[in-house]
Coordinates of C-alpha atoms and ligand atoms in Angstrom, one line a residue:
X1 CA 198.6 126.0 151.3
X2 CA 198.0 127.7 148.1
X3 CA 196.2 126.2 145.4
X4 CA 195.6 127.1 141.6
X5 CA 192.3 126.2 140.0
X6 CA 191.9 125.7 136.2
X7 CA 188.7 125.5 134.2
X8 CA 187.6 125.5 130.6
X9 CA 184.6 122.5 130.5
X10 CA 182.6 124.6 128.3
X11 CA 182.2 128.3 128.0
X12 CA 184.0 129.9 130.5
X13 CA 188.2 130.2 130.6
X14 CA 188.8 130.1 134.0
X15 CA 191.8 130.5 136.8
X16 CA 191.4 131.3 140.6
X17 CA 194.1 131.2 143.8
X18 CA 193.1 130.1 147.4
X19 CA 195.4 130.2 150.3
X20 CA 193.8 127.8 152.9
X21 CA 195.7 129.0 156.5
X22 CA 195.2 128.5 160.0
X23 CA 195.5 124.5 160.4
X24 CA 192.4 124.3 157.2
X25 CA 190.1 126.9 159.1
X26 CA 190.7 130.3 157.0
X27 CA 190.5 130.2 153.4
X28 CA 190.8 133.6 151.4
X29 CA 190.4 134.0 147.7
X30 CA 193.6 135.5 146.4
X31 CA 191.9 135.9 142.5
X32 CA 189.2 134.5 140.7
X33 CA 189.3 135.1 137.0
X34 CA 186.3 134.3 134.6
X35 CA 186.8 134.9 130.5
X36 CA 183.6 134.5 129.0
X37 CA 183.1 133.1 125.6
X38 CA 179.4 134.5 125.7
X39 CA 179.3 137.4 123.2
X40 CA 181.3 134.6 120.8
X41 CA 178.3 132.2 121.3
X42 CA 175.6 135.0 121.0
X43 CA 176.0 135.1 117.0
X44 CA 175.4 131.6 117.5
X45 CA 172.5 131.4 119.5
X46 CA 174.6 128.4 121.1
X47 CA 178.0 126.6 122.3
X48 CA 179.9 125.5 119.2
X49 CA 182.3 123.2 120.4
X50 CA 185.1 124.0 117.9
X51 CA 185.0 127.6 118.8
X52 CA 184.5 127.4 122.7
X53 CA 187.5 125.4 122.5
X54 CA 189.4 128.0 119.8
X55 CA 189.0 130.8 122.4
X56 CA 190.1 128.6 125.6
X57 CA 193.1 128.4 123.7
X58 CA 193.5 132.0 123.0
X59 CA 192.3 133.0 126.5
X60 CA 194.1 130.5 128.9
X61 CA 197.3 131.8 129.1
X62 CA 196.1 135.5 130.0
X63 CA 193.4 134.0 132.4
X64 CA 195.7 131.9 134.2
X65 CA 198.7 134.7 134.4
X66 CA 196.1 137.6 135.5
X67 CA 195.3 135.1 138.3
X68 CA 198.8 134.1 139.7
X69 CA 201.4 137.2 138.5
X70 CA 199.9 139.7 140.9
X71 CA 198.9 138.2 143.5
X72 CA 202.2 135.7 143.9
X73 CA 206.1 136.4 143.0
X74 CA 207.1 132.8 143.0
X75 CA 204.2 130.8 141.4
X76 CA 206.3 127.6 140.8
X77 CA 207.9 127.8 144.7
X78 CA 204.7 129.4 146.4
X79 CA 201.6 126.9 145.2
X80 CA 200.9 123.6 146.1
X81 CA 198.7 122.3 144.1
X82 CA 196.6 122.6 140.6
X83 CA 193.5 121.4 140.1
X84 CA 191.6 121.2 137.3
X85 CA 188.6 120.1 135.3
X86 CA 188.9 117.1 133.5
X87 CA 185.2 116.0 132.8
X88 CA 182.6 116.2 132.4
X89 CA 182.5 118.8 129.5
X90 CA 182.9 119.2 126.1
X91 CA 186.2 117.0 125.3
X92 CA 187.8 120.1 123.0
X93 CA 187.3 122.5 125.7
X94 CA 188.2 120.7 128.6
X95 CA 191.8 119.4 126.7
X96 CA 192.9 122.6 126.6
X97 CA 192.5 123.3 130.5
X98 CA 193.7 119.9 131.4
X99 CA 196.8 119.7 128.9
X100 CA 197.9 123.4 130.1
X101 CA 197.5 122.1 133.4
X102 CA 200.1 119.0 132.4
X103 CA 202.3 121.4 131.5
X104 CA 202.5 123.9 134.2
X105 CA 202.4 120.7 136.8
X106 CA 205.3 119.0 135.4
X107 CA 207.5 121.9 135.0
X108 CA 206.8 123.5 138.0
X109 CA 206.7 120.2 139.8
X110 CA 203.7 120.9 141.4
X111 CA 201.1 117.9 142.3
X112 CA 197.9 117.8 140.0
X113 CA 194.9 117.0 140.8
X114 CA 191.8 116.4 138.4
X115 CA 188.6 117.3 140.0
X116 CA 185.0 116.7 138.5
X117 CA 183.4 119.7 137.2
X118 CA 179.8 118.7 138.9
X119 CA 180.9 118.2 141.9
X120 CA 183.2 121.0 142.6
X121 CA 179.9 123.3 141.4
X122 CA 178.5 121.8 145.0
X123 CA 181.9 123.0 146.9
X124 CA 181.0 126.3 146.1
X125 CA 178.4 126.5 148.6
X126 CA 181.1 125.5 150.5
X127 CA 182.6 129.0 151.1
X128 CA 181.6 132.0 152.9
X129 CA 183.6 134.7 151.5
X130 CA 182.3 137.7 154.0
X131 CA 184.5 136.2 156.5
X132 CA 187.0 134.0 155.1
X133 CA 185.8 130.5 156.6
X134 CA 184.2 127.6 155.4
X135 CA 180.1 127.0 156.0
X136 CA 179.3 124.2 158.7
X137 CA 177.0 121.6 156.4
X138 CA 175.5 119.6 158.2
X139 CA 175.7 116.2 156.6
X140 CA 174.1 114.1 155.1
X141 CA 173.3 117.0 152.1
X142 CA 171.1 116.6 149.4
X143 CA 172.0 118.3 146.8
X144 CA 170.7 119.6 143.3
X145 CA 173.1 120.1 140.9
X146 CA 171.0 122.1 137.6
X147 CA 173.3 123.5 134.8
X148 CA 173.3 124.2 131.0
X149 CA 174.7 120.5 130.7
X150 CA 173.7 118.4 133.7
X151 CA 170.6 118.1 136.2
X152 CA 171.2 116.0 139.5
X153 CA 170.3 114.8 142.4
X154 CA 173.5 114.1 144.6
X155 CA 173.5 112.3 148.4
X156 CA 176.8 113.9 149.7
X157 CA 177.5 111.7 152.8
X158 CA 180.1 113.5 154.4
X159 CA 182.7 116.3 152.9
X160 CA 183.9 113.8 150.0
X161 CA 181.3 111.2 149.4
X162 CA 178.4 111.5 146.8
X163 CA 176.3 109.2 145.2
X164 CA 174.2 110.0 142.1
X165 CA 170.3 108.9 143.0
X166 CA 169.0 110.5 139.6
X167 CA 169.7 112.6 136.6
X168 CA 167.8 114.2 133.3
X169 CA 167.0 111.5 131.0
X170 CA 167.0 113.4 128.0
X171 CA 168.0 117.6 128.0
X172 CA 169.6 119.6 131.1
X173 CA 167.6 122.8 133.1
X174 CA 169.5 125.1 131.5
X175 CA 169.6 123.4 128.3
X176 CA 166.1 124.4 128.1
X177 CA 165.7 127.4 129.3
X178 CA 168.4 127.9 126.3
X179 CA 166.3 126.3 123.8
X180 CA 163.0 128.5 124.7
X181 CA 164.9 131.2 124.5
X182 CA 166.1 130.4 121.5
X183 CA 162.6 129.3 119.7
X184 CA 161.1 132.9 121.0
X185 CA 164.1 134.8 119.5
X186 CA 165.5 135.9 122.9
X187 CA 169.2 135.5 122.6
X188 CA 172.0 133.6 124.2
X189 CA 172.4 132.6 127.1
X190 CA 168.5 131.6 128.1
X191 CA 168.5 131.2 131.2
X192 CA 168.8 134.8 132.9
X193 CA 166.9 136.1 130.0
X194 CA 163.5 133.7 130.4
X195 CA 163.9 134.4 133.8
X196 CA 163.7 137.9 133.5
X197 CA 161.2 138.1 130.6
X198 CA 159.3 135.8 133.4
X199 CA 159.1 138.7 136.1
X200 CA 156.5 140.6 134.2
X201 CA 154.7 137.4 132.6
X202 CA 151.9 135.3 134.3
X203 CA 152.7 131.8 135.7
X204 CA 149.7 130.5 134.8
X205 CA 148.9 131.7 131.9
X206 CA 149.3 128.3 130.3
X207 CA 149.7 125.1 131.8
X208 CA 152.7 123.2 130.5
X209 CA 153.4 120.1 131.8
X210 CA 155.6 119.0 134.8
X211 CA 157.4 115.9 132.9
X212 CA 157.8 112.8 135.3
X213 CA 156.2 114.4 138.4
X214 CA 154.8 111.9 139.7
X215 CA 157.2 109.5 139.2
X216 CA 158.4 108.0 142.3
X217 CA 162.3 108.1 141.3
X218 CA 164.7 110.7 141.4
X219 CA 165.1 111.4 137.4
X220 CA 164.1 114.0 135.3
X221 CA 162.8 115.0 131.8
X222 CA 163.1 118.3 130.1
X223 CA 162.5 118.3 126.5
X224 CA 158.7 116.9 126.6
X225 CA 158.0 120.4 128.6
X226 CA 160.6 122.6 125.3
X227 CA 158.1 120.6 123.0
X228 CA 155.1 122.0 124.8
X229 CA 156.3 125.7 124.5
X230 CA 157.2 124.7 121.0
X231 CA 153.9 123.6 120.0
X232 CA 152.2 126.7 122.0
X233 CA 154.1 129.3 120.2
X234 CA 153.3 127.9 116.6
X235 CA 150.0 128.1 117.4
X236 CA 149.9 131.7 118.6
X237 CA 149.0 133.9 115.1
X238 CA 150.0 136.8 117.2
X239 CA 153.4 136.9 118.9
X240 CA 153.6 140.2 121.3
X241 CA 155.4 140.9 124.2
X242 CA 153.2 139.4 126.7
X243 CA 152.4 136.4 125.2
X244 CA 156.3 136.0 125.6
X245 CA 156.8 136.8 129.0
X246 CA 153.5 134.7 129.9
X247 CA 155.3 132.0 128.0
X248 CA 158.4 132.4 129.8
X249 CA 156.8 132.4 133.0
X250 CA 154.5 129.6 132.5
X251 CA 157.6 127.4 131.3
X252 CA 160.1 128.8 133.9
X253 CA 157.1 127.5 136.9
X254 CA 156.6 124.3 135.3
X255 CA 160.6 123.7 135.5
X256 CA 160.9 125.0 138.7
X257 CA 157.9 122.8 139.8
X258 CA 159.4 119.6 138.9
X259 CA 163.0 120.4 140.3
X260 CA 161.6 121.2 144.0
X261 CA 159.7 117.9 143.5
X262 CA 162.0 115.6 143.2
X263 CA 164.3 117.3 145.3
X264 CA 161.8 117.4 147.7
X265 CA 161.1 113.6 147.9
X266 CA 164.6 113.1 148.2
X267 CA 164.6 115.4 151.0
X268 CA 162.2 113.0 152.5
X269 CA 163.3 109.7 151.4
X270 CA 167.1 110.2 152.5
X271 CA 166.0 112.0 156.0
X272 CA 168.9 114.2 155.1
X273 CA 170.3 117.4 157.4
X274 CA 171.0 120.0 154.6
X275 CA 170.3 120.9 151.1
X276 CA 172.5 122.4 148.8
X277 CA 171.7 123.9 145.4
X278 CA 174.2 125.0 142.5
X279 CA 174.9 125.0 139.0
X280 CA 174.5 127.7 136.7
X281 CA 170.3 127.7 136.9
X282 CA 170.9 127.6 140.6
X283 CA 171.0 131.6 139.6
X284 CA 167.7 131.8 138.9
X285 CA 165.9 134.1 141.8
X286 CA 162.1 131.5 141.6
X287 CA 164.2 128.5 142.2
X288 CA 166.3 130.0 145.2
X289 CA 163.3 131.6 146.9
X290 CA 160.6 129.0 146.2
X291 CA 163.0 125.7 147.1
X292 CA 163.9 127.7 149.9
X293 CA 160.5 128.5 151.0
X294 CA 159.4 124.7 150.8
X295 CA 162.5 123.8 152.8
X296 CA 161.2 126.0 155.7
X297 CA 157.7 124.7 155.7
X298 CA 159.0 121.3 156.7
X299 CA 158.5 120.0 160.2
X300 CA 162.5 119.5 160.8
X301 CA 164.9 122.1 160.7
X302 CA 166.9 121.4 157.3
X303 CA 169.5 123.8 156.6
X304 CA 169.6 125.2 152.7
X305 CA 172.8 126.7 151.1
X306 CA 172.6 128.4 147.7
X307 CA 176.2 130.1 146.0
X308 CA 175.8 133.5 145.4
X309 CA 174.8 134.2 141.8
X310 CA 178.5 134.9 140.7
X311 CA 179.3 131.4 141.6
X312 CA 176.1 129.6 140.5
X313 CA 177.9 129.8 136.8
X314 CA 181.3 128.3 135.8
X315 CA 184.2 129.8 137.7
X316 CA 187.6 128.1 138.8
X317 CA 187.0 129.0 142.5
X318 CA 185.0 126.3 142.7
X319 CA 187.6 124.1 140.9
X320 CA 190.4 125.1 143.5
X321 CA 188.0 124.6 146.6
X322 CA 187.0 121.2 145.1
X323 CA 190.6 120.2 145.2
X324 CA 191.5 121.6 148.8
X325 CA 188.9 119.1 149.7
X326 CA 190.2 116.2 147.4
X327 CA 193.5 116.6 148.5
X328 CA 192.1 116.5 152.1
X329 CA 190.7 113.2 151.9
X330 CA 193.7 111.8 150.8
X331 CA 196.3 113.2 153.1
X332 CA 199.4 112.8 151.0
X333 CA 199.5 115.3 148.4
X334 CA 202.6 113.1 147.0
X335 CA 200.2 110.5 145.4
X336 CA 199.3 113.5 142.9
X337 CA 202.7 115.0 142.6
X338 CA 203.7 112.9 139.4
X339 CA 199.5 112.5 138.4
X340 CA 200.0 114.6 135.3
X341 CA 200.9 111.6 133.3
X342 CA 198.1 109.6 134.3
X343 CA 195.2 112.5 134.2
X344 CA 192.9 112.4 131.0
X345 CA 189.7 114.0 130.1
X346 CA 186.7 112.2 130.5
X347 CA 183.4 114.1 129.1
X348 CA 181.1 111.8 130.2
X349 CA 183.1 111.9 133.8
X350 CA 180.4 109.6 136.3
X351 CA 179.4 110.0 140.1
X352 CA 178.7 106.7 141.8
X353 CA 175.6 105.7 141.6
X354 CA 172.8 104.4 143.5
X355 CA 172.3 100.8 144.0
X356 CA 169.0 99.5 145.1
X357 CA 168.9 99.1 148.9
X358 CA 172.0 101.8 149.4
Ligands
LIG401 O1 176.9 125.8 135.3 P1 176.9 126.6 134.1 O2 177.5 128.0 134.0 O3 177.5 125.8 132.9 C1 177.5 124.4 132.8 O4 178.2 123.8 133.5 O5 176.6 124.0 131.9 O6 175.3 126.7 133.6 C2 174.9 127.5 132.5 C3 173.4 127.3 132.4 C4 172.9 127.9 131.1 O7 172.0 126.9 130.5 C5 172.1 129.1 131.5 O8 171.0 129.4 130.7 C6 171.7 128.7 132.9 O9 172.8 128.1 133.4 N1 171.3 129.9 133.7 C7 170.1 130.1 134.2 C8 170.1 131.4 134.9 N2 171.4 131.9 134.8 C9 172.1 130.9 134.1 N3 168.9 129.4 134.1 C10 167.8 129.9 134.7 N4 167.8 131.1 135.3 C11 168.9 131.9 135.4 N5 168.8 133.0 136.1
LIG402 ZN1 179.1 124.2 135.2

């Protein structure tokens, strides 16, 4: 089976080809093509909606043939089936992936299927690429799902069940390590930047706080803790270089804090068997090693998976291994071959949530 994965939710044009062989046991990854927008944002210092979607539309076509022309010589006869992104995103960008999509499905007469952006970020911890097979999870996974739109907490029961048990109530991870970044003049995007302004800054040079804590739910609140480093850097009358970096340390431990919190009481309260982290903040080298750390201090054995960095940020492998599954769960692949018609972009795209007593 060969599948093509499409995705444009926000910054990134994006087209990659999987051939799953071998009765579902060996999956190679044929191409995986990422077009960044970044540069464009730079001038910026941000996404602007109109323009991410401008350059999808200028990048799409190139992306998608660069990822199918070379590696297949029959794309319409040799794959099986598209998925793509169709929430949630930004509604400008993700029409363009979506609608190309349409297109290529119904003349090709290939089956579409439309895969949730959040989720298929989890399926690429999925994935072992060294050797061409897929990772043994052990189920249930907890999983925390922290990206420049989006930070989760996801129960995955089994291969293709989730259920939300908490999100952000206000601003995403990454959407503040992008504004701090932003109020200290570092550039776009924040994340990788703080984080590596952080290395040679002091953790606890101030104490910002760890918004909801000590809550005893599975949400979480980011923009009380970008206040605190806004107020903290108007008061400095001196800006130098390690006032910065202490800054971004400081503010890079008090978010990393509060995510292995909460994930941690989840951890506890679901009495789960794995944990899975991903997203694009799932790049950042304190979260990995310090979650990771915590998760081997526990008394039972609790396996963690983390992407590699490449695949902690948007990418349409993820996209076509999201559908492999999807289609999977649903064993006829005909209930998607005339989809196209029915598949719409949703930007505010849900998971199920949690009901009390679940
Ligand atoms: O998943 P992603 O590529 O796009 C969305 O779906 O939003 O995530 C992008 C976010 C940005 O906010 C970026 O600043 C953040 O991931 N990010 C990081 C790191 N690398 C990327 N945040 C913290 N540390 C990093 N090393
Ligand atoms: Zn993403």
């Amino acid at each position: 089976m060969i599948i093509l994965g499409i995705e444009t939710s926000c910054d990134e044009t994006a087209a990659s080809l999987i051939k799953i062989s071998n009765r579902g046991e060996k999956v190679e990854v044929l191409s995986n093509v990422v077009a960044s927008q970044i540069p464009i944002h730079r001038r910026y210092g941000g996404i602007i909606p109109e323009v991410a979607a401008r350059a999808h539309l200028i990048n799409v076509f190139p992306v998608i043939e660069q990822a199918i022309f070379s590696k297949l010589s029959n794309p319409q006869r040799q794959i099986d089936a598209i998925g793509v992104t169709n929430g949630p995103g930004l509604i400008t960008s993700l029409i363009v992936g979506v609608e190309v999509a349409k297109v290529l499905s119904y003349t090709w007469q290939i089956p579409l299927v439309p895969i949730n952006h959040l989720l298929a970020h989890l399926y690429a911890n999925f994935l072992s690429e060294k050797d061409n097979q897929w990772k043994k999870i052990n189920f249930p996974a907890l999983c925390l799902v922290v990206s420049g739109g989006h930070t989760k907490l996801i129960l995955m029961k089994n291969k293709e069940r989730f259920l939300e048990l908490g999100t952000t109530v206000d601003d995403a991870a990454g959407e503040a390590f992008d504004k701090v970044a932003k109020l200290l003049n570092l550039g776009y995007p924040g994340g990788p930047i703080v984080s590596r302004r952080a290395r040679q800054g002091d953790s606890q040079a101030i104490i910002f706080p760890r918004p909801m804590i000590k809550q005893a739910n599975y949400n979480f609140s980011f923009s009380g803790l970008k206040t605190a480093v806004k107020y903290r850097v108007a008061k400095e009358k001196k800006i130098n270089q390690q006032f910065v970096n202490d800054i971004c340390a400081s503010f890079q431990q008090a978010a990393v804090d509060v995510l292995i919190s909460k994930t941690m009481r989840a951890v506890k309260g679901f009495k789960v068997n794995s944990v899975l982290l991903a997203g694009g903040v799932a790049a950042n080298q304190q979260l990995r090693q310090q979650l990771a750390k915590r998760i081997t201090q526990l008394s039972k054995k609790i396996d963690f998976f983390v992407p590699p960095i490449k695949l902690c940020t948007d990418n349409a492998l993820m996209i076509a291994l999201a559908t492999y599954f999807k289609i999977n769960s649903k064993p006829s692949l005909l209930k998607y071959r005339t989809n196209w018609q029915k598949i719409k972009v949703d930007p505010n795209l849900e998971i199920n949530k949690i009901k009390r007593g679940q």
